[in-house]
Short mmCIF file of C-alpha atoms in Angstrom, two decimals:
data_model
loop_
_atom_site.label_atom_id
_atom_site.label_comp_id
_atom_site.label_asym_id
_atom_site.label_seq_id
_atom_site.Cartn_x
_atom_site.Cartn_y
_atom_site.Cartn_z
CA UNK A 1 20.36 -2.82 -0.35
CA UNK A 2 19.17 -5.28 -3.83
CA UNK A 3 19.46 -4.17 -7.33
CA UNK A 4 17.65 -1.03 -7.95
CA UNK A 5 14.87 -1.28 -10.66
CA UNK A 6 13.40 1.81 -10.41
CA UNK A 7 15.08 5.20 -9.40
CA UNK A 8 13.01 8.83 -9.14
CA UNK A 9 15.28 11.63 -9.09
CA UNK A 10 14.52 15.08 -8.02
CA UNK A 11 11.35 14.68 -9.92
CA UNK A 12 8.90 17.85 -9.97
CA UNK A 13 5.52 18.41 -11.74
CA UNK A 14 3.91 21.65 -12.07
CA UNK A 15 0.38 22.50 -13.70
CA UNK A 16 0.04 26.07 -14.60
CA UNK A 17 0.86 27.85 -11.16
CA UNK A 18 0.36 24.67 -9.12
CA UNK A 19 3.31 22.67 -7.82
CA UNK A 20 1.96 19.28 -7.63
CA UNK A 21 5.42 17.69 -6.59
CA UNK A 22 8.76 19.04 -5.74
CA UNK A 23 12.58 17.30 -5.61
CA UNK A 24 10.82 13.67 -5.10
CA UNK A 25 13.61 11.06 -5.14
CA UNK A 26 12.94 7.42 -4.35
CA UNK A 27 14.88 4.20 -4.94
CA UNK A 28 12.93 0.81 -5.30
CA UNK A 29 14.84 -2.50 -5.51
CA UNK A 30 13.90 -5.28 -7.69
CA UNK A 31 11.41 -7.82 -6.41
CA UNK A 32 10.17 -5.42 -3.21
CA UNK A 33 6.59 -4.24 -2.50
CA UNK A 34 7.23 -0.31 -2.02
CA UNK A 35 4.45 1.94 -0.76
CA UNK A 36 3.68 5.21 -1.40
CA UNK A 37 1.28 6.87 0.92
CA UNK A 38 -0.40 10.16 1.27
CA UNK A 39 -3.29 12.04 2.07
CA UNK A 40 -5.44 13.35 -0.93
CA UNK A 41 -3.77 15.94 -2.71
CA UNK A 42 -0.56 14.75 -1.84
CA UNK A 43 0.24 13.97 -5.50
CA UNK A 44 0.26 10.40 -5.29
CA UNK A 45 -1.55 9.64 -8.48
CA UNK A 46 0.81 12.23 -10.28
CA UNK A 47 3.70 10.47 -9.30
CA UNK A 48 2.59 7.35 -10.68
CA UNK A 49 1.61 8.98 -13.88
CA UNK A 50 5.26 10.52 -14.04
CA UNK A 51 6.89 7.24 -13.13
CA UNK A 52 5.97 5.58 -16.70
CA UNK A 53 5.86 9.07 -18.21
CA UNK A 54 2.39 9.19 -18.98
CA UNK A 55 2.86 12.57 -17.48
CA UNK A 56 6.32 14.07 -18.47
CA UNK A 57 7.92 15.73 -15.33
CA UNK A 58 8.36 19.35 -15.27
CA UNK A 59 12.10 18.90 -13.63
CA UNK A 60 14.21 15.70 -12.37
CA UNK A 61 14.06 12.18 -14.03
CA UNK A 62 13.06 8.59 -13.80
CA UNK A 63 15.53 5.73 -14.44
CA UNK A 64 14.20 2.14 -15.14
CA UNK A 65 16.95 -0.41 -14.93
CA UNK A 66 19.42 2.31 -15.08
CA UNK A 67 18.01 4.32 -18.23
CA UNK A 68 16.74 7.74 -18.24
CA UNK A 69 13.46 8.05 -19.36
CA UNK A 70 13.67 11.50 -20.27
CA UNK A 71 16.07 10.24 -22.97
CA UNK A 72 14.13 7.47 -24.69
CA UNK A 73 12.92 8.10 -28.04
CA UNK A 74 9.05 7.57 -28.52
CA UNK A 75 9.74 3.98 -29.47
CA UNK A 76 11.87 3.13 -26.48
CA UNK A 77 9.17 4.72 -24.07
CA UNK A 78 6.52 2.62 -25.26
CA UNK A 79 8.65 -0.57 -25.10
CA UNK A 80 9.81 0.54 -21.42
CA UNK A 81 6.01 1.17 -20.80
CA UNK A 82 5.27 -2.35 -21.56
CA UNK A 83 7.38 -3.39 -18.74
CA UNK A 84 5.67 -1.49 -16.43
CA UNK A 85 2.04 -3.01 -15.92
CA UNK A 86 -0.36 -0.36 -14.44
CA UNK A 87 -3.61 -1.36 -12.24
CA UNK A 88 -5.98 1.14 -11.87
CA UNK A 89 -8.88 2.18 -8.89
CA UNK A 90 -11.63 1.99 -11.35
CA UNK A 91 -10.08 -1.22 -13.24
CA UNK A 92 -10.40 0.61 -16.64
CA UNK A 93 -11.59 -2.64 -18.12
CA UNK A 94 -13.11 -2.48 -21.91
CA UNK A 95 -17.05 -3.12 -21.39
CA UNK A 96 -17.10 -4.58 -24.99
CA UNK A 97 -14.68 -7.35 -24.33
CA UNK A 98 -15.04 -10.21 -22.28
CA UNK A 99 -12.51 -10.90 -19.70
CA UNK A 100 -10.38 -13.08 -21.72
CA UNK A 101 -10.11 -10.26 -24.59
CA UNK A 102 -9.39 -7.76 -22.35
CA UNK A 103 -6.35 -9.33 -21.30
CA UNK A 104 -5.51 -9.81 -24.83
CA UNK A 105 -5.79 -6.48 -25.68
CA UNK A 106 -2.15 -5.26 -24.67
CA UNK A 107 -0.63 -8.57 -26.36
CA UNK A 108 -2.75 -7.37 -29.35
CA UNK A 109 -1.30 -3.98 -29.59
CA UNK A 110 2.41 -5.21 -29.12
CA UNK A 111 1.57 -7.62 -31.83
CA UNK A 112 1.46 -10.76 -30.51
CA UNK A 113 -0.29 -13.81 -32.82
CA UNK A 114 -3.80 -14.23 -31.96
CA UNK A 115 -3.45 -17.88 -30.57
CA UNK A 116 -0.36 -17.18 -28.42
CA UNK A 117 -2.16 -14.19 -26.92
CA UNK A 118 -5.36 -16.35 -26.10
CA UNK A 119 -2.58 -18.92 -24.47
CA UNK A 120 -1.54 -16.27 -22.47
CA UNK A 121 -4.32 -14.67 -21.30
CA UNK A 122 -5.72 -18.21 -20.13
CA UNK A 123 -2.60 -18.57 -17.95
CA UNK A 124 -2.89 -15.29 -16.47
CA UNK A 125 -6.84 -15.86 -15.49
CA UNK A 126 -5.57 -19.04 -13.84
CA UNK A 127 -2.93 -17.03 -12.10
CA UNK A 128 -5.76 -14.61 -10.75
CA UNK A 129 -8.47 -17.28 -10.15
CA UNK A 130 -10.80 -16.09 -12.88
CA UNK A 131 -10.26 -19.36 -15.31
CA UNK A 132 -14.05 -19.90 -14.87
CA UNK A 133 -14.86 -16.40 -16.22
CA UNK A 134 -13.11 -16.21 -19.40
CA UNK A 135 -16.20 -15.34 -21.45
CA UNK A 136 -17.94 -13.10 -18.91
CA UNK A 137 -18.28 -9.18 -19.57
CA UNK A 138 -17.16 -6.51 -16.96
CA UNK A 139 -20.99 -5.98 -16.11
CA UNK A 140 -21.42 -9.47 -15.18
CA UNK A 141 -18.33 -9.26 -12.84
CA UNK A 142 -18.08 -8.21 -9.03
CA UNK A 143 -15.78 -5.38 -8.12
CA UNK A 144 -13.03 -7.80 -7.25
CA UNK A 145 -13.44 -10.05 -10.13
CA UNK A 146 -13.01 -6.97 -12.12
CA UNK A 147 -9.73 -5.73 -10.34
CA UNK A 148 -8.65 -9.45 -10.68
CA UNK A 149 -9.06 -9.36 -14.43
CA UNK A 150 -7.19 -5.85 -14.60
CA UNK A 151 -4.44 -7.37 -12.83
CA UNK A 152 -4.11 -10.29 -15.06
CA UNK A 153 -4.04 -7.77 -18.16
CA UNK A 154 -1.49 -5.68 -16.51
CA UNK A 155 0.91 -8.88 -16.13
CA UNK A 156 -0.11 -9.79 -20.26
CA UNK A 157 3.44 -8.53 -21.19
CA UNK A 158 5.35 -9.90 -18.52
CA UNK A 159 6.13 -6.44 -16.80
CA UNK A 160 9.01 -6.18 -14.45
CA UNK A 161 7.34 -4.03 -12.50
CA UNK A 162 3.40 -3.27 -11.25
CA UNK A 163 2.21 0.09 -10.54
CA UNK A 164 -1.08 0.15 -8.22
CA UNK A 165 -2.76 3.45 -8.15
CA UNK A 166 -5.29 3.16 -5.27
CA UNK A 167 -6.17 -0.57 -6.41
CA UNK A 168 -8.30 -1.40 -3.52
CA UNK A 169 -9.62 1.76 -3.02
CA UNK A 170 -13.05 0.88 -4.75
CA UNK A 171 -13.48 -2.49 -2.92
CA UNK A 172 -14.89 -3.69 0.36
CA UNK A 173 -12.36 -4.68 3.33
CA UNK A 174 -12.88 -8.52 2.39
CA UNK A 175 -12.18 -8.16 -1.19
CA UNK A 176 -9.19 -5.64 -0.49
CA UNK A 177 -7.58 -8.35 1.55
CA UNK A 178 -8.30 -11.01 -1.28
CA UNK A 179 -6.53 -8.67 -3.86
CA UNK A 180 -3.48 -7.85 -1.31
CA UNK A 181 -3.05 -11.55 -1.13
CA UNK A 182 -3.21 -11.98 -4.77
CA UNK A 183 -0.86 -9.07 -5.20
CA UNK A 184 1.83 -10.80 -2.59
CA UNK A 185 1.55 -14.29 -4.14
CA UNK A 186 2.33 -12.57 -7.83
CA UNK A 187 5.09 -11.06 -6.24
CA UNK A 188 6.66 -14.25 -4.62
CA UNK A 189 5.44 -16.39 -7.70
CA UNK A 190 6.68 -14.13 -10.53
CA UNK A 191 9.39 -11.93 -8.76
CA UNK A 192 7.61 -8.93 -10.13
CA UNK A 193 8.19 -5.60 -8.34
CA UNK A 194 5.34 -3.84 -7.15
CA UNK A 195 4.63 -0.27 -6.13
CA UNK A 196 1.45 0.47 -4.43
CA UNK A 197 -0.04 4.00 -4.34
CA UNK A 198 -2.64 4.40 -1.54
CA UNK A 199 -4.40 6.45 1.07
CA UNK A 200 -4.52 3.79 3.55
CA UNK A 201 -1.89 2.51 6.07
CA UNK A 202 -3.65 -0.89 6.36
CA UNK A 203 -2.91 -1.71 2.76
CA UNK A 204 1.05 -0.43 3.40
CA UNK A 205 1.26 -2.46 6.64
CA UNK A 206 -0.43 -5.40 5.00
CA UNK A 207 1.92 -6.13 2.08
CA UNK A 208 4.75 -3.31 1.86
CA UNK A 209 8.31 -3.62 2.91
CA UNK A 210 9.34 0.06 2.94
CA UNK A 211 7.19 3.09 2.39
CA UNK A 212 7.52 6.48 1.07
CA UNK A 213 5.08 9.19 2.77
CA UNK A 214 4.16 12.11 0.42
CA UNK A 215 3.27 15.43 2.03
CA UNK A 216 2.32 18.67 0.49
CA UNK A 217 4.20 17.32 -2.94
CA UNK A 218 7.07 16.21 -1.11
CA UNK A 219 8.57 12.71 0.49
CA UNK A 220 8.26 13.82 4.11
CA UNK A 221 9.64 10.29 5.55
CA UNK A 222 10.88 7.15 3.99
CA UNK A 223 11.87 3.87 5.55
CA UNK A 224 11.10 0.11 6.27
CA UNK A 225 7.28 -0.17 7.13
CA UNK A 226 7.66 -1.54 10.45
CA UNK A 227 10.12 1.27 11.57
CA UNK A 228 7.77 3.98 10.28
CA UNK A 229 4.45 2.21 11.65
CA UNK A 230 6.24 2.09 15.11
CA UNK A 231 7.78 5.01 15.59
CA UNK A 232 6.52 7.57 12.71
CA UNK A 233 9.24 10.86 13.14
CA UNK A 234 7.25 13.46 11.32
CA UNK A 235 3.87 15.00 11.42
CA UNK A 236 2.75 13.91 8.28
CA UNK A 237 3.46 10.29 9.27
CA UNK A 238 1.77 10.51 12.40
CA UNK A 239 -1.35 11.91 10.69
CA UNK A 240 -1.39 8.88 8.60
CA UNK A 241 -0.70 6.14 11.43
CA UNK A 242 -2.37 7.53 14.56
CA UNK A 243 -5.97 7.38 14.93
CA UNK A 244 -8.23 10.21 14.51
CA UNK A 245 -11.59 11.67 15.48
CA UNK A 246 -11.60 8.88 18.85
CA UNK A 247 -13.60 10.12 21.35
CA UNK A 248 -12.72 9.23 24.99
CA UNK A 249 -16.27 8.01 26.08
CA UNK A 250 -16.37 7.04 29.89
CA UNK A 251 -13.64 8.99 31.51
CA UNK A 252 -10.55 7.01 33.51
CA UNK A 253 -7.79 9.02 33.02
CA UNK A 254 -6.01 11.71 30.99
CA UNK A 255 -2.89 9.51 29.71
CA UNK A 256 -3.32 7.38 26.88
CA UNK A 257 -0.62 4.36 25.70
CA UNK A 258 -0.57 3.56 21.97
CA UNK A 259 0.25 -0.58 21.67
CA UNK A 260 1.95 -1.80 18.50
CA UNK A 261 1.67 -5.67 17.78
CA UNK A 262 4.19 -7.23 15.71
CA UNK A 263 2.91 -10.67 15.57
CA UNK A 264 4.98 -11.84 18.37
CA UNK A 265 2.10 -11.47 20.91
CA UNK A 266 -1.85 -11.86 21.36
CA UNK A 267 -3.76 -8.66 21.96
CA UNK A 268 -6.27 -10.23 24.05
CA UNK A 269 -4.06 -11.94 27.00
CA UNK A 270 -1.59 -8.56 27.11
CA UNK A 271 -5.11 -6.81 28.32
CA UNK A 272 -6.40 -9.50 30.36
CA UNK A 273 -2.83 -9.72 32.27
CA UNK A 274 -2.74 -5.81 32.31
CA UNK A 275 -5.95 -5.68 34.35
CA UNK A 276 -5.12 -8.48 36.43
CA UNK A 277 -1.89 -7.70 37.61
CA UNK A 278 -2.81 -4.00 38.49
CA UNK A 279 -6.50 -4.66 39.39
CA UNK A 280 -7.58 -1.41 37.22
CA UNK A 281 -9.91 -0.84 34.47
CA UNK A 282 -8.74 0.36 31.35
CA UNK A 283 -10.78 2.01 28.28
CA UNK A 284 -9.65 0.78 24.94
CA UNK A 285 -10.21 4.01 22.67
CA UNK A 286 -9.29 2.42 19.43
CA UNK A 287 -8.16 -0.85 17.75
CA UNK A 288 -7.01 -1.88 14.50
CA UNK A 289 -5.82 -5.25 14.80
CA UNK A 290 -6.14 -8.57 13.20
CA UNK A 291 -5.42 -11.97 14.26
CA UNK A 292 -3.12 -14.33 12.02
CA UNK A 293 -2.61 -17.81 13.81
CA UNK A 294 -3.27 -16.47 17.05
CA UNK A 295 -0.77 -13.45 16.68
CA UNK A 296 -1.77 -10.00 16.67
CA UNK A 297 -0.93 -7.48 13.95
CA UNK A 298 -1.85 -3.58 14.25
CA UNK A 299 -2.16 -1.19 17.02
CA UNK A 300 -4.22 -0.31 20.14
CA UNK A 301 -4.91 3.27 22.05
CA UNK A 302 -5.89 2.45 25.69
CA UNK A 303 -6.78 5.01 28.24
CA UNK A 304 -5.01 4.46 31.48
CA UNK A 305 -6.34 4.79 35.29
CA UNK A 306 -6.38 8.45 36.79
CA UNK A 307 -3.74 7.90 39.30
CA UNK A 308 -0.35 8.85 37.66
CA UNK A 309 1.46 6.47 39.59
CA UNK A 310 -0.40 3.55 38.60
CA UNK A 311 -0.66 4.71 34.98
CA UNK A 312 3.38 4.99 34.95
CA UNK A 313 3.64 1.36 36.35
CA UNK A 314 1.55 0.17 33.66
CA UNK A 315 3.08 2.04 31.05
CA UNK A 316 6.47 0.56 32.35
CA UNK A 317 5.08 -3.21 32.14
CA UNK A 318 3.88 -2.66 28.76
CA UNK A 319 7.33 -1.18 27.29
CA UNK A 320 8.90 -4.52 28.95
CA UNK A 321 6.92 -7.04 27.09
CA UNK A 322 8.25 -8.84 23.96
CA UNK A 323 6.55 -8.13 20.60
CA UNK A 324 4.77 -5.19 21.72
CA UNK A 325 5.92 -1.37 21.15
CA UNK A 326 4.30 1.02 23.84
CA UNK A 327 4.49 4.68 23.85
CA UNK A 328 2.52 7.48 25.62
CA UNK A 329 0.53 9.43 23.23
CA UNK A 330 -1.77 12.67 23.72
CA UNK A 331 -5.35 12.13 24.51
CA UNK A 332 -7.36 11.63 21.44
CA UNK A 333 -10.66 13.61 22.39
#
């Protein structure tokens, strides 16, 4: 474990009679990309607003670099928030300001001289690949470009941690990939700790090292992404990771196998070799894999043959392969 930059301790939040968060405790290390995932209504957005005390927790506390947020004066709280950049789902740009002046805004609030603020803003525009859009207004930018400007603005005061609240939810898949790649680059180049709040397991699996799963206002499961993605232990984790609503199509057999690819194998040869080895058909019920330089990442669910003996031998074979985690799962019908 590295140095803890953010510690959430027994945090709870209530709005009237509704308990939105209850006894949430997490530790986030400096320099990591940490994910918090949950279905709608799990309390994710409330949690991130409690992290920087935009919402004051009903119970518990947040410690940033060892300092209690609850014990901060108003002035200290403002200073601490400047060390926490925020990126929102809907970008929250000022429509009457250009991209450059949007990034300058938090610097102006912090009392940075205009010339220094402009220089810093131009550096950040270059960092996010938007230096040619300095004079463009938000209405002239695509969703992905707006989010790049929003990320640059969040970095303006040189925060130590970046809080991303559903930062890719309003974007198409291709643009989402570009934004996630940008966040990874920022993490590596600047060493900025990143907290990713999302309802999409694909986002978590793409860039996060560790993840906490929120379910019914509590942390249901926490650990390395690879471990949880491969072998989820709680029902909350399984609901997020296992494919839902997949139809069986043409019946082959009742037994299904989930394959998780960790990048050390390619999905196509695995299936081809399986079919050739056993001379049997398999149905692909679900596939969410991506190919990176000939290596497969992600998961796939296949339907095994009707003959239980052959199905069992197939499962044993798949389990013996390097770079693949194979497990039998219930029918997805």
